[in-house]
Amino acid sequence: MAMPLRQSIKVATYLAEQKLRKRDKFPLIVELEPLFACNLKCEGCGKIQHPAGVLKQRMPVAQAVGAVLESGAPMVSIAGGEPLMHPQIDEIVRQLVAKRKYVFLCTNAMLLRKKMDKFTPSPYFAFAVHIDGLRERHDESVAKEGVFDEAVAAIKEAKRRGFRVTTNSTFFNTDTPQTIIEVLNFLNDDLKVDEMMISPAYAYEKAPDQDHFLGVEQTRELFKKAFAGGNRRKWRLNHSPLFLDFLEGKVDFPCTAWAIPNYSLFGWQRPCYLMSDGYVPTYRELVEKTDWDKYGRGKDPRCDNCMAHCGYEPTAVLATMGSLKESLRAMRETVSGNRE
């Protein structure tokens, strides 16, 4: 795990505070969606299927920042849609960073080089560029040629200017262990991004392509083979060791979607950003008035093939904090990652 040491300490301190306050449900990172509009039409995304009137809306800065502060989460992932299409996205980032929130701006990078001057490098801020494979595979996944090359150019420019750059890669049943190895080697060794996040594709109900999502057993077999030969240790993966164990089937966890809640133009989404069972105006209402026991594999059929980080990474983090052995293991990997 290559999370910066300062960030690791802040998250650990935050988790300890929640334990002292005897809170059993709290946010670890907020998925903030200040718009749904996008400049791409990815086959695996269900966000751009909203009506035209909704796609034209942009969340006010005060509303976006206020939701994060209300939740109390130490980290924010700004997604969409394409956040760089929001005319005040730089102000949203600036205010959140000023509040010492760790902010990850998720982007397909098509607008990144044009908008980069709006942002300032900070240890609290990172661009999170979506890369689903090398050139041919990535461009196919986003249904447009040239996107991979632009993303690579944008990453190089952002790194040159001193920005932290992370990546997010989603893998489908058309992937093989070798395609995963190739793209992560490229991101880790050639582009030298700061951190990488990976996730098996989840079957969005509204996604145009419903044929290429991974099942649980497929996911475990895929990552078990991709992680073989010491790859896990050499890649700067932005995940807890236990979540990576989970992906390859060494452990299993219940879903804790309340820890990575989604806030969008509609409010706080039940139960997570991948499923939509209604919206509420406050995080407290989301936590207190959602029947969390009815979600998860074996409970809701929509959850049966889900191994997404939004449900299971926080479970792994909490399990790590509850075990001295796993805490020391995570600490060793964090220190090792920061030395590279």
Short mmCIF file of C-alpha atoms in Angstrom, two decimals:
data_model
loop_
_atom_site.label_atom_id
_atom_site.label_comp_id
_atom_site.label_asym_id
_atom_site.label_seq_id
_atom_site.Cartn_x
_atom_site.Cartn_y
_atom_site.Cartn_z
CA MET A 1 0.00 0.00 0.00
CA ALA A 2 1.59 3.25 -1.15
CA MET A 3 -0.60 5.77 0.71
CA PRO A 4 1.57 8.70 1.86
CA LEU A 5 2.60 8.39 5.50
CA ARG A 6 0.95 11.69 6.49
CA GLN A 7 -2.34 10.56 5.01
CA SER A 8 -2.06 7.13 6.66
CA ILE A 9 -1.54 8.75 10.06
CA LYS A 10 -4.52 11.09 9.60
CA VAL A 11 -6.82 8.22 8.58
CA ALA A 12 -5.61 6.05 11.46
CA THR A 13 -6.19 8.90 13.91
CA TYR A 14 -9.67 9.48 12.49
CA LEU A 15 -10.55 5.79 12.86
CA ALA A 16 -9.29 5.75 16.43
CA GLU A 17 -11.48 8.77 17.23
CA GLN A 18 -14.55 6.99 15.86
CA LYS A 19 -13.78 3.98 18.03
CA LEU A 20 -13.37 6.15 21.14
CA ARG A 21 -16.72 7.79 20.40
CA LYS A 22 -18.23 4.31 19.95
CA ARG A 23 -19.56 5.08 16.50
CA ASP A 24 -20.28 1.94 14.55
CA LYS A 25 -21.02 3.69 11.23
CA PHE A 26 -19.03 6.61 9.83
CA PRO A 27 -17.62 7.75 6.47
CA LEU A 28 -14.06 6.98 5.45
CA ILE A 29 -14.19 8.72 2.06
CA VAL A 30 -17.05 10.55 0.35
CA GLU A 31 -17.78 9.90 -3.32
CA LEU A 32 -18.80 13.41 -4.41
CA GLU A 33 -20.53 13.81 -7.78
CA PRO A 34 -21.08 17.52 -8.51
CA LEU A 35 -22.40 16.70 -12.00
CA PHE A 36 -23.37 13.70 -14.14
CA ALA A 37 -22.37 15.10 -17.54
CA CYS A 38 -19.37 13.58 -19.28
CA ASN A 39 -17.42 14.04 -22.51
CA LEU A 40 -17.15 10.26 -23.04
CA LYS A 41 -19.67 7.42 -23.27
CA CYS A 42 -17.97 4.49 -21.57
CA GLU A 43 -19.72 1.16 -22.12
CA GLY A 44 -19.55 0.18 -18.45
CA CYS A 45 -20.88 3.44 -16.97
CA GLY A 46 -24.46 4.08 -15.93
CA LYS A 47 -24.06 7.72 -14.89
CA ILE A 48 -24.59 9.37 -18.26
CA GLN A 49 -28.00 7.76 -18.78
CA HIS A 50 -29.78 10.55 -16.90
CA PRO A 51 -32.20 12.87 -18.78
CA ALA A 52 -30.73 15.86 -20.61
CA GLY A 53 -32.08 18.29 -18.00
CA VAL A 54 -30.19 16.47 -15.23
CA LEU A 55 -26.99 16.30 -17.28
CA LYS A 56 -27.02 20.11 -17.57
CA GLN A 57 -27.06 20.64 -13.79
CA ARG A 58 -23.97 21.63 -11.79
CA MET A 59 -23.78 21.41 -8.00
CA PRO A 60 -23.10 24.77 -6.26
CA VAL A 61 -19.75 25.01 -4.49
CA ALA A 62 -21.28 25.60 -1.06
CA GLN A 63 -23.49 22.54 -1.40
CA ALA A 64 -20.59 20.29 -2.44
CA VAL A 65 -18.26 21.46 0.33
CA GLY A 66 -21.04 21.51 2.91
CA ALA A 67 -21.95 17.88 2.28
CA VAL A 68 -18.37 16.73 2.82
CA LEU A 69 -18.02 18.77 6.00
CA GLU A 70 -21.35 17.49 7.31
CA SER A 71 -20.17 13.90 6.85
CA GLY A 72 -16.87 14.49 8.63
CA ALA A 73 -14.94 12.19 6.27
CA PRO A 74 -11.18 12.81 6.03
CA MET A 75 -11.04 12.01 2.29
CA VAL A 76 -13.05 12.97 -0.80
CA SER A 77 -13.17 11.39 -4.25
CA ILE A 78 -14.69 13.82 -6.75
CA ALA A 79 -16.24 11.97 -9.65
CA GLY A 80 -19.20 12.29 -11.99
CA GLY A 81 -19.54 12.51 -14.92
CA GLU A 82 -16.38 14.35 -15.73
CA PRO A 83 -15.57 16.78 -12.87
CA LEU A 84 -13.38 19.00 -15.06
CA MET A 85 -16.53 20.01 -16.95
CA HIS A 86 -17.78 21.74 -13.77
CA PRO A 87 -16.97 25.48 -14.14
CA GLN A 88 -16.12 25.83 -10.44
CA ILE A 89 -14.39 22.52 -9.82
CA ASP A 90 -11.16 24.30 -8.90
CA GLU A 91 -12.96 26.25 -6.17
CA ILE A 92 -14.53 23.08 -4.77
CA VAL A 93 -11.07 21.52 -4.60
CA ARG A 94 -9.50 24.67 -3.12
CA GLN A 95 -12.04 24.89 -0.29
CA LEU A 96 -11.79 21.19 0.56
CA VAL A 97 -8.00 21.30 0.61
CA ALA A 98 -8.17 24.38 2.83
CA LYS A 99 -10.17 22.23 5.27
CA ARG A 100 -7.33 19.65 5.19
CA LYS A 101 -9.41 17.05 3.37
CA TYR A 102 -7.52 14.64 1.12
CA VAL A 103 -9.03 15.21 -2.32
CA PHE A 104 -8.84 12.91 -5.34
CA LEU A 105 -10.20 14.44 -8.54
CA CYS A 106 -11.25 11.56 -10.79
CA THR A 107 -10.93 12.35 -14.48
CA ASN A 108 -10.68 10.73 -17.90
CA ALA A 109 -7.97 13.38 -18.52
CA MET A 110 -9.40 14.64 -21.82
CA LEU A 111 -9.57 18.16 -20.36
CA LEU A 112 -6.75 17.85 -17.85
CA ARG A 113 -3.99 19.65 -19.74
CA LYS A 114 -6.37 22.52 -20.57
CA LYS A 115 -7.57 22.89 -16.97
CA MET A 116 -4.37 22.15 -15.05
CA ASP A 117 -3.51 25.82 -14.48
CA LYS A 118 -6.61 26.12 -12.30
CA PHE A 119 -5.08 23.84 -9.66
CA THR A 120 -2.13 24.03 -7.28
CA PRO A 121 0.01 21.05 -6.23
CA SER A 122 -0.61 20.02 -2.62
CA PRO A 123 -0.01 16.95 -0.47
CA TYR A 124 -3.78 17.03 0.10
CA PHE A 125 -4.66 16.87 -3.60
CA ALA A 126 -4.24 14.36 -6.41
CA PHE A 127 -5.55 13.86 -9.93
CA ALA A 128 -6.99 10.35 -10.24
CA VAL A 129 -6.86 9.39 -13.92
CA HIS A 130 -8.99 6.52 -15.19
CA ILE A 131 -6.91 4.00 -17.16
CA ASP A 132 -8.54 0.66 -18.02
CA GLY A 133 -5.74 -0.86 -20.07
CA LEU A 134 -3.05 -0.09 -22.58
CA ARG A 135 -3.90 1.91 -25.70
CA GLU A 136 -6.18 -0.47 -27.59
CA ARG A 137 -8.03 -1.83 -24.55
CA HIS A 138 -8.49 1.56 -22.91
CA ASP A 139 -9.76 3.30 -26.05
CA GLU A 140 -12.17 0.43 -26.64
CA SER A 141 -13.51 0.69 -23.07
CA VAL A 142 -14.20 4.42 -23.44
CA ALA A 143 -15.47 4.05 -27.02
CA LYS A 144 -13.13 6.66 -28.47
CA GLU A 145 -9.70 6.53 -30.08
CA GLY A 146 -6.89 8.72 -28.80
CA VAL A 147 -8.07 8.89 -25.19
CA PHE A 148 -5.23 6.71 -23.88
CA ASP A 149 -2.56 8.84 -25.53
CA GLU A 150 -4.10 12.05 -24.19
CA ALA A 151 -4.36 10.57 -20.68
CA VAL A 152 -0.70 9.52 -20.75
CA ALA A 153 0.37 12.99 -21.95
CA ALA A 154 -1.71 14.63 -19.22
CA ILE A 155 -0.25 12.37 -16.51
CA LYS A 156 3.29 13.21 -17.63
CA GLU A 157 2.54 16.94 -17.62
CA ALA A 158 0.88 16.79 -14.20
CA LYS A 159 3.85 14.91 -12.77
CA ARG A 160 6.22 17.45 -14.34
CA ARG A 161 4.36 20.27 -12.60
CA GLY A 162 4.60 18.58 -9.21
CA PHE A 163 1.08 17.20 -8.83
CA ARG A 164 0.36 13.89 -7.17
CA VAL A 165 -1.18 11.57 -9.76
CA THR A 166 -3.03 8.37 -9.02
CA THR A 167 -4.89 6.06 -11.38
CA ASN A 168 -8.07 4.03 -11.23
CA SER A 169 -8.39 0.90 -13.38
CA THR A 170 -11.56 -1.15 -13.81
CA PHE A 171 -11.24 -4.68 -15.13
CA PHE A 172 -13.82 -6.75 -17.01
CA ASN A 173 -14.28 -10.39 -17.97
CA THR A 174 -12.47 -9.61 -21.23
CA ASP A 175 -9.32 -8.98 -19.20
CA THR A 176 -6.71 -11.62 -18.46
CA PRO A 177 -4.03 -11.73 -15.78
CA GLN A 178 -1.58 -10.64 -18.48
CA THR A 179 -3.57 -7.54 -19.51
CA ILE A 180 -3.78 -6.51 -15.84
CA ILE A 181 -0.05 -7.07 -15.36
CA GLU A 182 0.78 -5.10 -18.50
CA VAL A 183 -1.20 -1.98 -17.61
CA LEU A 184 -0.13 -1.94 -13.95
CA ASN A 185 3.51 -2.44 -14.92
CA PHE A 186 3.18 0.47 -17.34
CA LEU A 187 1.57 2.77 -14.77
CA ASN A 188 3.95 1.74 -11.99
CA ASP A 189 7.26 1.51 -13.86
CA ASP A 190 6.94 3.69 -16.96
CA LEU A 191 4.59 6.50 -15.93
CA LYS A 192 5.60 6.19 -12.28
CA VAL A 193 2.22 7.35 -10.94
CA ASP A 194 2.08 7.83 -7.20
CA GLU A 195 -0.62 5.25 -6.48
CA MET A 196 -2.92 2.89 -8.37
CA MET A 197 -6.42 1.74 -7.52
CA ILE A 198 -8.01 -1.32 -9.10
CA SER A 199 -11.54 -2.66 -9.13
CA PRO A 200 -13.54 -5.46 -10.75
CA ALA A 201 -16.33 -4.03 -12.90
CA TYR A 202 -19.76 -3.90 -11.27
CA ALA A 203 -22.91 -4.50 -13.32
CA TYR A 204 -24.46 -1.04 -13.44
CA GLU A 205 -28.14 -1.53 -14.18
CA LYS A 206 -28.13 1.31 -16.75
CA ALA A 207 -24.76 0.56 -18.34
CA PRO A 208 -24.98 0.05 -22.13
CA ASP A 209 -22.76 -3.06 -22.02
CA GLN A 210 -24.16 -5.76 -19.71
CA ASP A 211 -22.13 -8.68 -21.06
CA HIS A 212 -18.64 -8.07 -19.70
CA PHE A 213 -18.97 -7.71 -15.93
CA LEU A 214 -17.09 -10.05 -13.63
CA GLY A 215 -18.59 -12.58 -11.21
CA VAL A 216 -17.09 -13.31 -7.78
CA GLU A 217 -15.25 -16.49 -8.77
CA GLN A 218 -14.00 -14.91 -11.99
CA THR A 219 -12.69 -11.95 -10.00
CA ARG A 220 -10.86 -14.12 -7.49
CA GLU A 221 -9.22 -16.26 -10.15
CA LEU A 222 -8.25 -13.24 -12.25
CA PHE A 223 -6.55 -11.34 -9.43
CA LYS A 224 -4.99 -14.42 -7.87
CA LYS A 225 -3.11 -15.01 -11.12
CA ALA A 226 -2.33 -11.33 -11.71
CA PHE A 227 -0.90 -10.95 -8.19
CA ALA A 228 1.31 -14.05 -8.48
CA GLY A 229 5.10 -13.81 -8.58
CA GLY A 230 5.40 -10.89 -6.18
CA ASN A 231 3.52 -8.37 -8.33
CA ARG A 232 1.48 -7.14 -5.38
CA ARG A 233 4.60 -6.10 -3.51
CA LYS A 234 6.16 -4.18 -6.38
CA TRP A 235 3.05 -2.24 -7.51
CA ARG A 236 2.16 0.97 -5.64
CA LEU A 237 -1.44 -0.06 -5.06
CA ASN A 238 -3.64 2.30 -3.07
CA HIS A 239 -5.40 -0.47 -1.16
CA SER A 240 -5.09 -2.14 2.20
CA PRO A 241 -3.35 -5.56 2.11
CA LEU A 242 -6.55 -7.20 3.34
CA PHE A 243 -8.58 -5.78 0.43
CA LEU A 244 -6.07 -7.26 -2.00
CA ASP A 245 -6.38 -10.55 -0.10
CA PHE A 246 -10.15 -10.20 -0.57
CA LEU A 247 -9.84 -9.69 -4.33
CA GLU A 248 -7.93 -12.93 -4.76
CA GLY A 249 -10.19 -14.93 -2.44
CA LYS A 250 -7.90 -15.38 0.57
CA VAL A 251 -10.49 -13.73 2.87
CA ASP A 252 -14.11 -12.68 2.61
CA PHE A 253 -15.87 -9.69 4.12
CA PRO A 254 -19.36 -8.23 4.53
CA CYS A 255 -20.18 -5.00 2.72
CA THR A 256 -19.85 -1.70 4.60
CA ALA A 257 -21.14 0.70 1.94
CA TRP A 258 -21.96 3.34 4.58
CA ALA A 259 -18.21 4.02 4.89
CA ILE A 260 -17.84 5.23 1.28
CA PRO A 261 -21.12 7.09 0.76
CA ASN A 262 -22.11 8.88 -2.43
CA TYR A 263 -23.35 12.46 -2.52
CA SER A 264 -24.68 13.78 -5.84
CA LEU A 265 -27.11 16.32 -7.26
CA PHE A 266 -29.92 14.18 -5.82
CA GLY A 267 -28.50 13.96 -2.28
CA TRP A 268 -26.99 11.02 -0.36
CA GLN A 269 -27.57 7.86 -2.38
CA ARG A 270 -28.83 4.60 -0.89
CA PRO A 271 -27.07 2.26 -0.37
CA CYS A 272 -23.97 3.13 -2.47
CA TYR A 273 -22.94 4.86 -5.68
CA LEU A 274 -23.43 1.62 -7.64
CA MET A 275 -27.05 1.05 -6.60
CA SER A 276 -29.88 3.55 -6.31
CA ASP A 277 -32.65 2.87 -3.80
CA GLY A 278 -33.45 6.51 -3.16
CA TYR A 279 -31.80 9.61 -1.74
CA VAL A 280 -31.78 11.47 1.58
CA PRO A 281 -30.63 15.04 2.40
CA THR A 282 -28.10 14.28 5.18
CA TYR A 283 -25.45 11.68 5.91
CA ARG A 284 -26.97 11.08 9.34
CA GLU A 285 -30.28 10.17 7.73
CA LEU A 286 -28.47 7.89 5.28
CA VAL A 287 -26.81 6.02 8.15
CA GLU A 288 -29.72 5.94 10.57
CA LYS A 289 -32.64 5.33 8.19
CA THR A 290 -31.14 2.81 5.76
CA ASP A 291 -31.69 -0.88 6.42
CA TRP A 292 -28.06 -1.90 5.90
CA ASP A 293 -28.75 -5.51 6.90
CA LYS A 294 -30.64 -6.16 3.70
CA TYR A 295 -27.65 -5.43 1.43
CA GLY A 296 -24.68 -7.58 0.52
CA ARG A 297 -24.01 -10.90 -1.16
CA GLY A 298 -26.65 -13.47 -0.27
CA LYS A 299 -29.10 -10.75 0.80
CA ASP A 300 -29.80 -8.67 -2.30
CA PRO A 301 -29.36 -10.33 -5.73
CA ARG A 302 -27.92 -7.09 -7.12
CA CYS A 303 -25.00 -7.52 -4.72
CA ASP A 304 -24.19 -11.14 -5.60
CA ASN A 305 -21.36 -10.39 -8.03
CA CYS A 306 -20.06 -7.22 -6.38
CA MET A 307 -16.50 -7.02 -5.06
CA ALA A 308 -16.14 -3.27 -5.57
CA HIS A 309 -13.91 -1.19 -3.32
CA CYS A 310 -16.81 1.04 -2.20
CA GLY A 311 -18.32 -1.85 -0.27
CA TYR A 312 -15.34 -3.92 0.78
CA GLU A 313 -12.27 -1.69 1.09
CA PRO A 314 -13.64 -0.01 4.24
CA THR A 315 -14.41 -3.44 5.74
CA ALA A 316 -10.81 -4.41 5.10
CA VAL A 317 -9.56 -1.16 6.64
CA LEU A 318 -11.66 -1.70 9.77
CA ALA A 319 -10.46 -5.29 10.03
CA THR A 320 -6.89 -4.03 9.75
CA MET A 321 -7.41 -1.52 12.55
CA GLY A 322 -8.89 -4.25 14.74
CA SER A 323 -5.85 -6.51 14.41
CA LEU A 324 -2.35 -5.71 15.67
CA LYS A 325 -0.89 -8.21 13.19
CA GLU A 326 -2.69 -6.65 10.21
CA SER A 327 -1.94 -3.11 11.40
CA LEU A 328 1.76 -3.88 11.50
CA ARG A 329 1.53 -5.53 8.09
CA ALA A 330 -0.16 -2.46 6.60
CA MET A 331 2.36 -0.17 8.28
CA ARG A 332 5.27 -2.14 6.81
CA GLU A 333 3.81 -1.88 3.31
CA THR A 334 3.11 1.83 3.73
CA VAL A 335 6.68 2.55 4.86
CA SER A 336 8.08 0.34 2.09
CA GLY A 337 5.95 2.10 -0.53
CA ASN A 338 7.08 5.54 0.62
CA ARG A 339 10.73 4.54 0.32
CA GLU A 340 10.44 3.58 -3.34
#
